[in-house]
mmCIF file with all atom_site columns, C-alpha atoms in Angstrom:
data_model
loop_
_atom_site.group_PDB
_atom_site.id
_atom_site.type_symbol
_atom_site.label_atom_id
_atom_site.label_alt_id
_atom_site.label_comp_id
_atom_site.label_asym_id
_atom_site.label_entity_id
_atom_site.label_seq_id
_atom_site.pdbx_PDB_ins_code
_atom_site.Cartn_x
_atom_site.Cartn_y
_atom_site.Cartn_z
_atom_site.occupancy
_atom_site.B_iso_or_equiv
_atom_site.pdbx_formal_charge
_atom_site.auth_seq_id
_atom_site.auth_comp_id
_atom_site.auth_asym_id
_atom_site.auth_atom_id
_atom_site.pdbx_PDB_model_num
ATOM 1   C CA . MET X 1 1   ? 24.300 146.906 83.523 1.00 0.00 ? 1   MET X CA 1
ATOM 2   C CA . PRO X 1 2   ? 24.413 145.730 79.877 1.00 0.00 ? 2   PRO X CA 1
ATOM 3   C CA . ALA X 1 3   ? 24.439 141.974 79.291 1.00 0.00 ? 3   ALA X CA 1
ATOM 4   C CA . ALA X 1 4   ? 27.899 142.074 77.638 1.00 0.00 ? 4   ALA X CA 1
ATOM 5   C CA . SER X 1 5   ? 29.410 143.850 80.663 1.00 0.00 ? 5   SER X CA 1
ATOM 6   C CA . THR X 1 6   ? 27.805 141.347 83.021 1.00 0.00 ? 6   THR X CA 1
ATOM 7   C CA . THR X 1 7   ? 29.246 138.439 81.026 1.00 0.00 ? 7   THR X CA 1
ATOM 8   C CA . THR X 1 8   ? 32.722 140.005 80.996 1.00 0.00 ? 8   THR X CA 1
ATOM 9   C CA . LEU X 1 9   ? 32.625 140.647 84.750 1.00 0.00 ? 9   LEU X CA 1
ATOM 10  C CA . LEU X 1 10  ? 31.474 137.095 85.437 1.00 0.00 ? 10  LEU X CA 1
ATOM 11  C CA . GLY X 1 11  ? 34.274 135.733 83.249 1.00 0.00 ? 11  GLY X CA 1
ATOM 12  C CA . ARG X 1 12  ? 36.857 137.734 85.173 1.00 0.00 ? 12  ARG X CA 1
ATOM 13  C CA . LYS X 1 13  ? 35.561 136.454 88.483 1.00 0.00 ? 13  LYS X CA 1
ATOM 14  C CA . ILE X 1 14  ? 35.723 132.852 87.268 1.00 0.00 ? 14  ILE X CA 1
ATOM 15  C CA . ALA X 1 15  ? 39.228 133.351 85.927 1.00 0.00 ? 15  ALA X CA 1
ATOM 16  C CA . ALA X 1 16  ? 40.312 134.966 89.201 1.00 0.00 ? 16  ALA X CA 1
ATOM 17  C CA . GLY X 1 17  ? 39.185 131.863 91.059 1.00 0.00 ? 17  GLY X CA 1
ATOM 18  C CA . ARG X 1 18  ? 41.338 129.537 88.998 1.00 0.00 ? 18  ARG X CA 1
ATOM 19  C CA . PRO X 1 19  ? 44.833 128.714 90.242 1.00 0.00 ? 19  PRO X CA 1
ATOM 20  C CA . ALA X 1 20  ? 47.534 130.376 88.138 1.00 0.00 ? 20  ALA X CA 1
ATOM 21  C CA . PRO X 1 21  ? 49.964 128.092 86.286 1.00 0.00 ? 21  PRO X CA 1
ATOM 22  C CA . ASP X 1 22  ? 52.951 127.339 88.495 1.00 0.00 ? 22  ASP X CA 1
ATOM 23  C CA . PRO X 1 23  ? 56.074 128.686 86.750 1.00 0.00 ? 23  PRO X CA 1
ATOM 24  C CA . ALA X 1 24  ? 58.194 126.419 88.960 1.00 0.00 ? 24  ALA X CA 1
ATOM 25  C CA . VAL X 1 25  ? 56.720 123.257 87.414 1.00 0.00 ? 25  VAL X CA 1
ATOM 26  C CA . MET X 1 26  ? 59.023 122.017 84.682 1.00 0.00 ? 26  MET X CA 1
ATOM 27  C CA . THR X 1 27  ? 57.464 120.370 81.638 1.00 0.00 ? 27  THR X CA 1
ATOM 28  C CA . ALA X 1 28  ? 59.111 118.814 78.591 1.00 0.00 ? 28  ALA X CA 1
ATOM 29  C CA . GLU X 1 29  ? 57.972 121.718 76.407 1.00 0.00 ? 29  GLU X CA 1
ATOM 30  C CA . ARG X 1 30  ? 59.342 124.323 78.806 1.00 0.00 ? 30  ARG X CA 1
ATOM 31  C CA . ALA X 1 31  ? 62.586 122.372 79.153 1.00 0.00 ? 31  ALA X CA 1
ATOM 32  C CA . PHE X 1 32  ? 63.161 122.372 75.392 1.00 0.00 ? 32  PHE X CA 1
ATOM 33  C CA . HIS X 1 33  ? 62.576 126.123 75.206 1.00 0.00 ? 33  HIS X CA 1
ATOM 34  C CA . ILE X 1 34  ? 65.163 126.743 77.919 1.00 0.00 ? 34  ILE X CA 1
ATOM 35  C CA . ALA X 1 35  ? 67.637 124.088 76.764 1.00 0.00 ? 35  ALA X CA 1
ATOM 36  C CA . PHE X 1 36  ? 67.814 125.298 73.157 1.00 0.00 ? 36  PHE X CA 1
ATOM 37  C CA . ALA X 1 37  ? 68.376 128.875 74.327 1.00 0.00 ? 37  ALA X CA 1
ATOM 38  C CA . ARG X 1 38  ? 71.130 127.815 76.735 1.00 0.00 ? 38  ARG X CA 1
ATOM 39  C CA . ALA X 1 39  ? 72.830 125.505 74.241 1.00 0.00 ? 39  ALA X CA 1
ATOM 40  C CA . GLY X 1 40  ? 72.833 128.220 71.583 1.00 0.00 ? 40  GLY X CA 1
ATOM 41  C CA . GLU X 1 41  ? 74.313 130.767 73.942 1.00 0.00 ? 41  GLU X CA 1
ATOM 42  C CA . ARG X 1 42  ? 76.871 128.539 75.639 1.00 0.00 ? 42  ARG X CA 1
ATOM 43  C CA . GLN X 1 43  ? 78.005 126.491 72.631 1.00 0.00 ? 43  GLN X CA 1
ATOM 44  C CA . MET X 1 44  ? 77.922 129.123 69.894 1.00 0.00 ? 44  MET X CA 1
ATOM 45  C CA . ASN X 1 45  ? 77.105 132.488 71.470 1.00 0.00 ? 45  ASN X CA 1
ATOM 46  C CA . LEU X 1 46  ? 74.020 132.364 69.267 1.00 0.00 ? 46  LEU X CA 1
ATOM 47  C CA . PRO X 1 47  ? 70.576 133.718 70.164 1.00 0.00 ? 47  PRO X CA 1
ATOM 48  C CA . LEU X 1 48  ? 68.455 130.631 69.591 1.00 0.00 ? 48  LEU X CA 1
ATOM 49  C CA . ARG X 1 49  ? 64.840 130.095 70.557 1.00 0.00 ? 49  ARG X CA 1
ATOM 50  C CA . VAL X 1 50  ? 61.994 127.670 69.993 1.00 0.00 ? 50  VAL X CA 1
ATOM 51  C CA . VAL X 1 51  ? 59.116 129.462 68.273 1.00 0.00 ? 51  VAL X CA 1
ATOM 52  C CA . ALA X 1 52  ? 56.848 126.425 67.797 1.00 0.00 ? 52  ALA X CA 1
ATOM 53  C CA . LEU X 1 53  ? 56.697 122.932 69.280 1.00 0.00 ? 53  LEU X CA 1
ATOM 54  C CA . ALA X 1 54  ? 54.395 119.974 68.677 1.00 0.00 ? 54  ALA X CA 1
ATOM 55  C CA . GLU X 1 55  ? 54.527 116.550 70.304 1.00 0.00 ? 55  GLU X CA 1
ATOM 56  C CA . GLN X 1 56  ? 53.389 113.265 68.767 1.00 0.00 ? 56  GLN X CA 1
ATOM 57  C CA . ALA X 1 57  ? 53.477 109.570 69.620 1.00 0.00 ? 57  ALA X CA 1
ATOM 58  C CA . LEU X 1 58  ? 54.929 107.680 66.637 1.00 0.00 ? 58  LEU X CA 1
ATOM 59  C CA . SER X 1 59  ? 56.420 104.288 65.824 1.00 0.00 ? 59  SER X CA 1
ATOM 60  C CA . GLY X 1 60  ? 59.839 103.840 64.243 1.00 0.00 ? 60  GLY X CA 1
ATOM 61  C CA . PRO X 1 61  ? 58.450 103.352 60.703 1.00 0.00 ? 61  PRO X CA 1
ATOM 62  C CA . GLU X 1 62  ? 56.267 106.439 61.134 1.00 0.00 ? 62  GLU X CA 1
ATOM 63  C CA . ILE X 1 63  ? 59.284 108.485 62.224 1.00 0.00 ? 63  ILE X CA 1
ATOM 64  C CA . ALA X 1 64  ? 61.156 107.359 59.109 1.00 0.00 ? 64  ALA X CA 1
ATOM 65  C CA . GLU X 1 65  ? 58.291 108.716 57.022 1.00 0.00 ? 65  GLU X CA 1
ATOM 66  C CA . VAL X 1 66  ? 58.155 112.174 58.618 1.00 0.00 ? 66  VAL X CA 1
ATOM 67  C CA . VAL X 1 67  ? 61.812 113.143 59.128 1.00 0.00 ? 67  VAL X CA 1
ATOM 68  C CA . PRO X 1 68  ? 62.599 116.335 57.172 1.00 0.00 ? 68  PRO X CA 1
ATOM 69  C CA . GLU X 1 69  ? 63.985 115.715 53.694 1.00 0.00 ? 69  GLU X CA 1
ATOM 70  C CA . GLN X 1 70  ? 67.804 115.900 53.521 1.00 0.00 ? 70  GLN X CA 1
ATOM 71  C CA . ALA X 1 71  ? 67.974 116.295 57.309 1.00 0.00 ? 71  ALA X CA 1
ATOM 72  C CA . LEU X 1 72  ? 71.086 115.643 59.355 1.00 0.00 ? 72  LEU X CA 1
ATOM 73  C CA . LEU X 1 73  ? 70.229 112.476 61.302 1.00 0.00 ? 73  LEU X CA 1
ATOM 74  C CA . LEU X 1 74  ? 71.984 111.869 64.620 1.00 0.00 ? 74  LEU X CA 1
ATOM 75  C CA . LEU X 1 75  ? 71.233 108.585 66.360 1.00 0.00 ? 75  LEU X CA 1
ATOM 76  C CA . LEU X 1 76  ? 71.123 109.001 70.126 1.00 0.00 ? 76  LEU X CA 1
ATOM 77  C CA . HIS X 1 77  ? 72.244 106.219 72.453 1.00 0.00 ? 77  HIS X CA 1
ATOM 78  C CA . GLY X 1 78  ? 70.727 105.916 75.918 1.00 0.00 ? 78  GLY X CA 1
ATOM 79  C CA . PRO X 1 79  ? 70.502 103.591 78.923 1.00 0.00 ? 79  PRO X CA 1
ATOM 80  C CA . GLY X 1 80  ? 69.679 99.943  78.363 1.00 0.00 ? 80  GLY X CA 1
ATOM 81  C CA . ASP X 1 81  ? 70.588 100.096 74.667 1.00 0.00 ? 81  ASP X CA 1
ATOM 82  C CA . GLY X 1 82  ? 67.822 102.659 74.173 1.00 0.00 ? 82  GLY X CA 1
ATOM 83  C CA . MET X 1 83  ? 67.961 104.578 70.926 1.00 0.00 ? 83  MET X CA 1
ATOM 84  C CA . GLY X 1 84  ? 66.605 107.985 69.994 1.00 0.00 ? 84  GLY X CA 1
ATOM 85  C CA . LEU X 1 85  ? 66.986 110.485 67.191 1.00 0.00 ? 85  LEU X CA 1
ATOM 86  C CA . ALA X 1 86  ? 67.877 114.132 66.642 1.00 0.00 ? 86  ALA X CA 1
ATOM 87  C CA . ALA X 1 87  ? 67.153 115.437 63.137 1.00 0.00 ? 87  ALA X CA 1
ATOM 88  C CA . PHE X 1 88  ? 67.992 118.898 61.818 1.00 0.00 ? 88  PHE X CA 1
ATOM 89  C CA . ALA X 1 89  ? 66.396 120.028 58.558 1.00 0.00 ? 89  ALA X CA 1
ATOM 90  C CA . PRO X 1 90  ? 68.685 121.738 55.972 1.00 0.00 ? 90  PRO X CA 1
ATOM 91  C CA . THR X 1 91  ? 67.656 125.251 57.054 1.00 0.00 ? 91  THR X CA 1
ATOM 92  C CA . ALA X 1 92  ? 68.426 124.564 60.714 1.00 0.00 ? 92  ALA X CA 1
ATOM 93  C CA . LEU X 1 93  ? 71.613 122.681 59.888 1.00 0.00 ? 93  LEU X CA 1
ATOM 94  C CA . ALA X 1 94  ? 72.891 125.511 57.684 1.00 0.00 ? 94  ALA X CA 1
ATOM 95  C CA . ALA X 1 95  ? 72.384 128.060 60.464 1.00 0.00 ? 95  ALA X CA 1
ATOM 96  C CA . LEU X 1 96  ? 74.167 125.857 62.999 1.00 0.00 ? 96  LEU X CA 1
ATOM 97  C CA . ILE X 1 97  ? 77.104 125.199 60.662 1.00 0.00 ? 97  ILE X CA 1
ATOM 98  C CA . GLU X 1 98  ? 77.438 128.905 59.823 1.00 0.00 ? 98  GLU X CA 1
ATOM 99  C CA . MET X 1 99  ? 77.594 129.818 63.492 1.00 0.00 ? 99  MET X CA 1
ATOM 100 C CA . LEU X 1 100 ? 80.078 127.070 64.280 1.00 0.00 ? 100 LEU X CA 1
ATOM 101 C CA . THR X 1 101 ? 82.397 127.890 61.375 1.00 0.00 ? 101 THR X CA 1
ATOM 102 C CA . LEU X 1 102 ? 81.855 131.604 60.674 1.00 0.00 ? 102 LEU X CA 1
ATOM 103 C CA . GLY X 1 103 ? 80.679 132.866 64.033 1.00 0.00 ? 103 GLY X CA 1
ATOM 104 C CA . ARG X 1 104 ? 77.498 134.379 62.590 1.00 0.00 ? 104 ARG X CA 1
ATOM 105 C CA . VAL X 1 105 ? 74.317 133.520 60.711 1.00 0.00 ? 105 VAL X CA 1
ATOM 106 C CA . ALA X 1 106 ? 74.018 134.863 57.152 1.00 0.00 ? 106 ALA X CA 1
ATOM 107 C CA . ASP X 1 107 ? 71.017 136.925 56.109 1.00 0.00 ? 107 ASP X CA 1
ATOM 108 C CA . HIS X 1 108 ? 69.842 134.244 53.677 1.00 0.00 ? 108 HIS X CA 1
ATOM 109 C CA . PRO X 1 109 ? 70.119 130.433 53.840 1.00 0.00 ? 109 PRO X CA 1
ATOM 110 C CA . PRO X 1 110 ? 72.236 128.570 51.287 1.00 0.00 ? 110 PRO X CA 1
ATOM 111 C CA . PRO X 1 111 ? 70.654 126.062 48.872 1.00 0.00 ? 111 PRO X CA 1
ATOM 112 C CA . PRO X 1 112 ? 69.753 122.714 50.525 1.00 0.00 ? 112 PRO X CA 1
ATOM 113 C CA . ARG X 1 113 ? 72.426 120.010 50.299 1.00 0.00 ? 113 ARG X CA 1
ATOM 114 C CA . ARG X 1 114 ? 72.968 116.472 51.518 1.00 0.00 ? 114 ARG X CA 1
ATOM 115 C CA . PRO X 1 115 ? 74.435 116.499 55.054 1.00 0.00 ? 115 PRO X CA 1
ATOM 116 C CA . THR X 1 116 ? 77.835 114.918 55.635 1.00 0.00 ? 116 THR X CA 1
ATOM 117 C CA . ARG X 1 117 ? 79.797 113.241 58.408 1.00 0.00 ? 117 ARG X CA 1
ATOM 118 C CA . THR X 1 118 ? 81.649 116.523 58.833 1.00 0.00 ? 118 THR X CA 1
ATOM 119 C CA . ASP X 1 119 ? 78.339 118.233 59.592 1.00 0.00 ? 119 ASP X CA 1
ATOM 120 C CA . ALA X 1 120 ? 77.591 115.543 62.179 1.00 0.00 ? 120 ALA X CA 1
ATOM 121 C CA . ALA X 1 121 ? 81.029 115.992 63.780 1.00 0.00 ? 121 ALA X CA 1
ATOM 122 C CA . LEU X 1 122 ? 80.405 119.737 64.075 1.00 0.00 ? 122 LEU X CA 1
ATOM 123 C CA . VAL X 1 123 ? 76.849 119.532 65.407 1.00 0.00 ? 123 VAL X CA 1
ATOM 124 C CA . CYS X 1 124 ? 77.173 116.556 67.799 1.00 0.00 ? 124 CYS X CA 1
ATOM 125 C CA . ALA X 1 125 ? 78.669 118.666 70.623 1.00 0.00 ? 125 ALA X CA 1
ATOM 126 C CA . PHE X 1 126 ? 75.745 121.067 70.357 1.00 0.00 ? 126 PHE X CA 1
ATOM 127 C CA . ALA X 1 127 ? 73.304 118.137 70.443 1.00 0.00 ? 127 ALA X CA 1
ATOM 128 C CA . ASP X 1 128 ? 74.984 116.650 73.527 1.00 0.00 ? 128 ASP X CA 1
ATOM 129 C CA . HIS X 1 129 ? 74.906 120.017 75.296 1.00 0.00 ? 129 HIS X CA 1
ATOM 130 C CA . LEU X 1 130 ? 71.213 120.359 74.452 1.00 0.00 ? 130 LEU X CA 1
ATOM 131 C CA . LEU X 1 131 ? 70.437 116.882 75.810 1.00 0.00 ? 131 LEU X CA 1
ATOM 132 C CA . ALA X 1 132 ? 72.430 117.523 78.989 1.00 0.00 ? 132 ALA X CA 1
ATOM 133 C CA . GLU X 1 133 ? 70.513 120.755 79.573 1.00 0.00 ? 133 GLU X CA 1
ATOM 134 C CA . CYS X 1 134 ? 67.165 118.977 79.076 1.00 0.00 ? 134 CYS X CA 1
ATOM 135 C CA . GLU X 1 135 ? 68.193 116.168 81.401 1.00 0.00 ? 135 GLU X CA 1
ATOM 136 C CA . ALA X 1 136 ? 69.198 118.624 84.133 1.00 0.00 ? 136 ALA X CA 1
ATOM 137 C CA . LEU X 1 137 ? 65.989 120.625 83.788 1.00 0.00 ? 137 LEU X CA 1
ATOM 138 C CA . LEU X 1 138 ? 63.796 117.504 83.944 1.00 0.00 ? 138 LEU X CA 1
ATOM 139 C CA . ASP X 1 139 ? 65.847 115.704 86.604 1.00 0.00 ? 139 ASP X CA 1
ATOM 140 C CA . ALA X 1 140 ? 63.213 116.029 89.336 1.00 0.00 ? 140 ALA X CA 1
ATOM 141 C CA . THR X 1 141 ? 60.257 115.175 87.079 1.00 0.00 ? 141 THR X CA 1
ATOM 142 C CA . GLU X 1 142 ? 58.714 112.007 85.689 1.00 0.00 ? 142 GLU X CA 1
ATOM 143 C CA . ASP X 1 143 ? 60.026 112.980 82.240 1.00 0.00 ? 143 ASP X CA 1
ATOM 144 C CA . ARG X 1 144 ? 63.554 112.202 83.440 1.00 0.00 ? 144 ARG X CA 1
ATOM 145 C CA . ILE X 1 145 ? 62.916 108.507 82.715 1.00 0.00 ? 145 ILE X CA 1
ATOM 146 C CA . TRP X 1 146 ? 62.732 108.940 78.932 1.00 0.00 ? 146 TRP X CA 1
ATOM 147 C CA . ILE X 1 147 ? 65.385 111.609 78.316 1.00 0.00 ? 147 ILE X CA 1
ATOM 148 C CA . GLY X 1 148 ? 67.981 110.805 80.965 1.00 0.00 ? 148 GLY X CA 1
ATOM 149 C CA . GLY X 1 149 ? 71.319 109.528 79.676 1.00 0.00 ? 149 GLY X CA 1
ATOM 150 C CA . PHE X 1 150 ? 70.780 110.050 75.943 1.00 0.00 ? 150 PHE X CA 1
ATOM 151 C CA . ARG X 1 151 ? 73.758 111.382 73.996 1.00 0.00 ? 151 ARG X CA 1
ATOM 152 C CA . PHE X 1 152 ? 75.025 111.413 70.408 1.00 0.00 ? 152 PHE X CA 1
ATOM 153 C CA . GLY X 1 153 ? 75.872 107.954 69.112 1.00 0.00 ? 153 GLY X CA 1
ATOM 154 C CA . THR X 1 154 ? 76.446 108.017 65.369 1.00 0.00 ? 154 THR X CA 1
ATOM 155 C CA . HIS X 1 155 ? 75.520 109.761 62.141 1.00 0.00 ? 155 HIS X CA 1
ATOM 156 C CA . LEU X 1 156 ? 72.943 108.067 59.925 1.00 0.00 ? 156 LEU X CA 1
ATOM 157 C CA . PRO X 1 157 ? 73.301 109.084 56.258 1.00 0.00 ? 157 PRO X CA 1
ATOM 158 C CA . ASP X 1 158 ? 69.968 107.601 55.138 1.00 0.00 ? 158 ASP X CA 1
ATOM 159 C CA . PRO X 1 159 ? 66.592 107.661 56.932 1.00 0.00 ? 159 PRO X CA 1
ATOM 160 C CA . ARG X 1 160 ? 65.363 104.369 55.495 1.00 0.00 ? 160 ARG X CA 1
ATOM 161 C CA . PRO X 1 161 ? 66.875 102.117 58.225 1.00 0.00 ? 161 PRO X CA 1
ATOM 162 C CA . LEU X 1 162 ? 65.120 104.125 60.950 1.00 0.00 ? 162 LEU X CA 1
ATOM 163 C CA . GLY X 1 163 ? 61.996 101.990 60.698 1.00 0.00 ? 163 GLY X CA 1
ATOM 164 C CA . VAL X 1 164 ? 64.024 98.955  61.770 1.00 0.00 ? 164 VAL X CA 1
ATOM 165 C CA . MET X 1 165 ? 66.532 100.620 64.094 1.00 0.00 ? 165 MET X CA 1
ATOM 166 C CA . LEU X 1 166 ? 63.895 102.425 66.167 1.00 0.00 ? 166 LEU X CA 1
ATOM 167 C CA . GLU X 1 167 ? 62.208 99.272  67.381 1.00 0.00 ? 167 GLU X CA 1
ATOM 168 C CA . GLU X 1 168 ? 60.341 100.457 70.491 1.00 0.00 ? 168 GLU X CA 1
ATOM 169 C CA . PRO X 1 169 ? 56.527 100.293 70.216 1.00 0.00 ? 169 PRO X CA 1
ATOM 170 C CA . ALA X 1 170 ? 56.189 104.077 70.549 1.00 0.00 ? 170 ALA X CA 1
ATOM 171 C CA . TYR X 1 171 ? 58.338 107.198 70.709 1.00 0.00 ? 171 TYR X CA 1
ATOM 172 C CA . ARG X 1 172 ? 57.764 110.667 72.047 1.00 0.00 ? 172 ARG X CA 1
ATOM 173 C CA . VAL X 1 173 ? 58.490 112.853 69.042 1.00 0.00 ? 173 VAL X CA 1
ATOM 174 C CA . PHE X 1 174 ? 58.994 116.598 69.354 1.00 0.00 ? 174 PHE X CA 1
ATOM 175 C CA . ARG X 1 175 ? 58.866 118.693 66.189 1.00 0.00 ? 175 ARG X CA 1
ATOM 176 C CA . LEU X 1 176 ? 60.298 122.165 66.679 1.00 0.00 ? 176 LEU X CA 1
ATOM 177 C CA . THR X 1 177 ? 60.667 125.361 64.715 1.00 0.00 ? 177 THR X CA 1
ATOM 178 C CA . LEU X 1 178 ? 63.812 127.240 65.733 1.00 0.00 ? 178 LEU X CA 1
ATOM 179 C CA . ALA X 1 179 ? 64.745 130.895 65.216 1.00 0.00 ? 179 ALA X CA 1
ATOM 180 C CA . PHE X 1 180 ? 68.451 131.661 64.837 1.00 0.00 ? 180 PHE X CA 1
ATOM 181 C CA . GLY X 1 181 ? 70.108 134.966 65.701 1.00 0.00 ? 181 GLY X CA 1
ATOM 182 C CA . LEU X 1 182 ? 68.623 138.453 65.716 1.00 0.00 ? 182 LEU X CA 1
ATOM 183 C CA . PRO X 1 183 ? 67.406 140.580 62.786 1.00 0.00 ? 183 PRO X CA 1
ATOM 184 C CA . ARG X 1 184 ? 70.153 142.844 61.423 1.00 0.00 ? 184 ARG X CA 1
ATOM 185 C CA . GLY X 1 185 ? 67.818 145.632 60.394 1.00 0.00 ? 185 GLY X CA 1
ATOM 186 C CA . PRO X 1 186 ? 64.214 146.801 60.656 1.00 0.00 ? 186 PRO X CA 1
ATOM 187 C CA . GLU X 1 187 ? 63.248 144.913 57.497 1.00 0.00 ? 187 GLU X CA 1
ATOM 188 C CA . ALA X 1 188 ? 65.478 141.875 58.034 1.00 0.00 ? 188 ALA X CA 1
ATOM 189 C CA . GLU X 1 189 ? 63.958 138.525 58.931 1.00 0.00 ? 189 GLU X CA 1
ATOM 190 C CA . VAL X 1 190 ? 65.297 136.040 61.438 1.00 0.00 ? 190 VAL X CA 1
ATOM 191 C CA . ARG X 1 191 ? 66.400 132.709 59.961 1.00 0.00 ? 191 ARG X CA 1
ATOM 192 C CA . THR X 1 192 ? 64.267 129.745 61.000 1.00 0.00 ? 192 THR X CA 1
ATOM 193 C CA . GLY X 1 193 ? 64.630 125.992 60.644 1.00 0.00 ? 193 GLY X CA 1
ATOM 194 C CA . GLU X 1 194 ? 63.044 122.717 61.685 1.00 0.00 ? 194 GLU X CA 1
ATOM 195 C CA . ALA X 1 195 ? 64.329 120.105 64.105 1.00 0.00 ? 195 ALA X CA 1
ATOM 196 C CA . MET X 1 196 ? 62.942 116.849 65.447 1.00 0.00 ? 196 MET X CA 1
ATOM 197 C CA . LEU X 1 197 ? 63.778 114.867 68.596 1.00 0.00 ? 197 LEU X CA 1
ATOM 198 C CA . ALA X 1 198 ? 62.523 111.355 69.364 1.00 0.00 ? 198 ALA X CA 1
ATOM 199 C CA . PHE X 1 199 ? 62.884 109.249 72.519 1.00 0.00 ? 199 PHE X CA 1
ATOM 200 C CA . PRO X 1 200 ? 61.410 105.881 73.601 1.00 0.00 ? 200 PRO X CA 1
ATOM 201 C CA . ALA X 1 201 ? 58.083 106.728 75.183 1.00 0.00 ? 201 ALA X CA 1
ATOM 202 C CA . THR X 1 202 ? 58.501 104.388 78.143 1.00 0.00 ? 202 THR X CA 1
ATOM 203 C CA . GLY X 1 203 ? 62.128 105.292 78.855 1.00 0.00 ? 203 GLY X CA 1
#
């Protein structure tokens, strides 16, 4: 038997001996994938999915430095005066607003603009539904301690105070790329946008 075939066969045997990932185990990453899809469908009848997700541990000042430019900033209030953040970049915000007001996502995004309190009033129900879905999915896991009970608190028009307002030593920060809707033709592209969620790391 050739050496390459022997190596391939050996690799398959090793892989076969490994336990398969348990699909019943809920993780934070899996919960966000499911929660965004459910919130999009149930709040706006919008096909919405997470196409990329990265997690970081950051301080409040570091979060203030990396929030997307001109993002809609929603402060989240949680148990014990805990504070978190949901940020939607202009591309994601535009898609959400279009679906909430027009019932569909346009083929092309509008030019970026400064978000308003009206935007926050429209998007906060979606954010609360998303958080409730995540909380329910993670209820029986250790992750429940840092996401449980967080809901929309207020709109923050400027990111500069975040470094002071987010005063916990560290936050779990999730940076997500979202895909909105379905392509309308064989050459059409799905709209995408960035979002960021941050919660106190210790709950």
